[in-house]
């Protein structure tokens, strides 16, 4: 079904920007505690964001939503109990573990590429 893909991606994109701004205000709030969010300069705010944290949180929200979507799509023709769900909870967790493994490998590759580029510059 198309919405099993579309809804989590939309949630990922929509939740990323507020989380990005929240991380920027938290980082600035620790350095300049007296200033309110509305008085920050946009350049200063974007310089202090933690994009990795915001992306991890947005991806977690999308993954939890996807697990919820899989669990509510119950069909009696597939079987009784958990067999009627689109994915069983064990299958969903196995998919998340495999996704985390691929995510970790890609982060390691990005880290190695960053180290290689840094060593070439110096």
C-alpha positions as a printed Julia matrix, in Angstrom:
122×3 Matrix{Float64}:
  0.0     0.0    0.0
  1.28    3.41  -0.92
  0.58    5.08   2.41
  2.86    2.66   4.28
  5.7     4.48   2.55
  4.3     7.99   2.11
  3.07    8.76   5.63
  6.35    7.95   7.47
  8.39    9.89   4.9
  6.12   12.92   5.25
  6.35   12.67   9.05
 10.13   12.42   8.8
 10.34   15.56   6.68
  7.8    17.52   8.71
  9.29   16.64  12.09
 12.91   17.26  11.06
 12.71   21.05  10.76
 11.11   21.73  14.18
 13.57   19.34  15.82
 16.4    21.13  14.03
 15.24   24.49  15.37
 14.72   23.0   18.83
 18.27   21.68  18.93
 19.59   25.08  17.86
 17.67   26.87  20.6
 18.84   24.35  23.19
 22.47   24.83  22.17
 22.12   28.6   22.18
 20.15   28.54  25.42
 23.06   26.87  27.17
 25.48   29.57  26.0
 23.15   32.61  26.26
 20.42   31.62  28.74
 18.67   34.99  29.01
 17.59   35.28  25.36
 14.24   33.92  24.21
 13.81   31.81  21.04
 12.22   34.64  19.04
 15.19   36.94  19.49
 17.81   34.65  17.96
 19.36   35.61  14.67
 18.58   32.92  12.06
 22.25   32.56  11.12
 23.23   32.16  14.75
 20.44   29.63  15.26
 21.41   27.55  12.21
 25.08   27.62  13.21
 24.24   25.98  16.52
 21.89   23.21  15.37
 22.64   19.56  15.95
 21.47   18.08  12.66
 22.5    14.54  13.52
 20.41   14.56  16.71
 17.43   16.04  14.87
 17.69   13.45  12.08
 17.92   10.58  14.56
 14.88   11.81  16.47
 12.86   12.38  13.3
 13.8     8.92  12.02
 12.78    7.39  15.35
  9.41    9.13  15.2
  8.9     7.87  11.64
  9.91    4.32  12.62
  7.52    4.25  15.56
  4.75    5.51  13.29
  5.58    2.83  10.75
  5.39    0.1   13.41
  2.02    1.51  14.45
  0.8     1.52  10.84
  1.85   -2.09  10.38
  0.14   -3.17  13.58
 -3.22   -1.53  12.86
 -3.56   -3.05   9.4
 -5.23   -6.17  10.68
 -6.95   -8.5    8.23
 -8.83  -11.6    9.37
 -8.14  -13.36   6.07
 -4.42  -13.62   6.99
 -5.12  -15.52  10.22
 -5.98  -15.13  13.89
 -4.2   -12.94  16.4
 -0.82  -11.56  15.36
 -0.91  -13.58  12.13
 -3.52  -11.13  10.82
 -1.21   -8.13  11.09
  0.68   -6.9    8.05
  3.94   -7.69   9.88
  4.28   -9.52  13.16
  6.07   -7.61  15.91
  9.08   -9.94  15.61
  9.31   -9.33  11.87
  9.03   -5.58  12.42
 11.82   -5.64  15.01
 14.0    -7.76  12.7
 13.49   -5.2    9.94
 14.46   -2.41  12.33
 17.6    -4.28  13.44
 18.61   -4.81   9.8
 17.95   -1.13   9.1
 20.07   -0.13  12.08
 22.88   -2.34  10.83
 22.78   -0.72   7.4
 22.56    2.72   9.05
 25.64    1.98  11.18
 27.6     0.78   8.17
 26.73    3.92   6.22
 27.71    6.14   9.17
 31.05    4.33   9.37
 31.59    4.9    5.64
 30.8     8.61   6.04
 33.16    8.86   8.99
 35.97    7.22   7.03
 35.32    9.53   4.07
 35.45   12.55   6.39
 38.73   11.37   7.92
 40.2    10.76   4.47
 39.15   14.22   3.24
 40.52   15.83   6.39
 43.86   14.06   6.01
 44.11   15.19   2.38
 43.54   18.83   3.37
 46.27   18.86   6.0
